[in-house]
Amino acid sequence: MAHTPRHITTPERRARLALRHRLTPRTQATTPEEVAASLVALHGSDPATVYLAVGARLADASVTVTETARALYEDRTLIRAHGMRHTVFVYPADLTAVVHASTGLAVAARERANLVKDMAKAGAPDATWLKAVEEATLSALTRRGQATASELALDEPRLREQFAYAAGKSYEGVHTVSTRLLRVLGVEGKVVRGRPLGGWTSSQFRWAVAPAHPELDTAEAQAALLGHWLTTCGPATEADLKWWTGWRVTDVRRALATIGAEPVTLDEGTGYVTAGDLAPVAGPAPWAALLPALDPTAMGWQQRDWYLAPELRPALFDRSGNIGPTVWWNGRVVGGWAQRPDGEITWRVLARDGIGREAEAAIGAEAERLRGWVGDTRLTPRFRTPVERELSA
């Protein structure tokens, strides 16, 4: 007799999201490491997102800045590096080898080939010269511990060399060897971002040598990463998995088979959970959250209608598809928030269905909690959205 896959409803998906993403009072974490492990990876394109995502999930949000900086720059239990979809993420250091082998190797090969090709077109030195500069740069970085590109160029002056890019094109320009080479080394897993030059919202970082990690088989690493993510975000569709990882669909299907993922039915079609994760999940007590732009929960799935109504997207996304700051109530996005120039956290409900006094009181309490630990820091998302711009004015 054929097995009938279990159907997982939208309310249950929202319950799983709340509990596994540490968004309810009883599931909040005590350390940034616990938050990152629960989410697999935090978006790092906007530096503030990392801290805001952690703070939204800590039981004691007052330690967000100090503890996240400790994890990133002192204990280095979290690292900021290139990961899925050629995007900068912050993830547990013990996932370095998995992320690099599963997603970085193919991208790294293309990035290095493109750099060598661009330099050749410009008549710049060849790959042998570039390799010598790379080795000298890594040696200098090892000696210094952490350094900016300018500081490294004091030790290795060839990093200052420039070459023309896309000559004759509308987007032609001049590239510096340091900028392109350090980017390649980052994708190759040889260097990671170090301490910022400014505060925790700064987008200018020093570089550091990446922590040592073993070289893993790509297929094994993909299975491991997909297993981690599906434990946190399952159920998910094949399209969700392909989008989040940036892999080919054949890689996704192979990894699903390797971990023995179990099919389920969703309102969107077929989804998958990890083996043994079919037991029903009861909904938690009502909860509210203010999550930052590019938060890993809001950006966790390609198909988002089950937690984000399509009619809200024009107000909450920028033109490139990046989500801004969001207000959540019981597993769905109901509005957006922003910080005004005086530091006030202001918010607006855009979907009134199911929003009563309890919801508004809980959302207001989260806004006050956020303002309390952010203090005098002023927040401007790197990718701004219509409702965020309006509320922050």
Coordinates of C-alpha atoms in Angstrom, one line a residue, residues 97 198 219 356 386:
A97 CA 34.1 23.5 6.2
G198 CA 33.7 51.7 13.5
A219 CA 28.2 16.1 -2.0
G356 CA -6.4 43.3 18.5
P386 CA 8.9 52.3 1.2

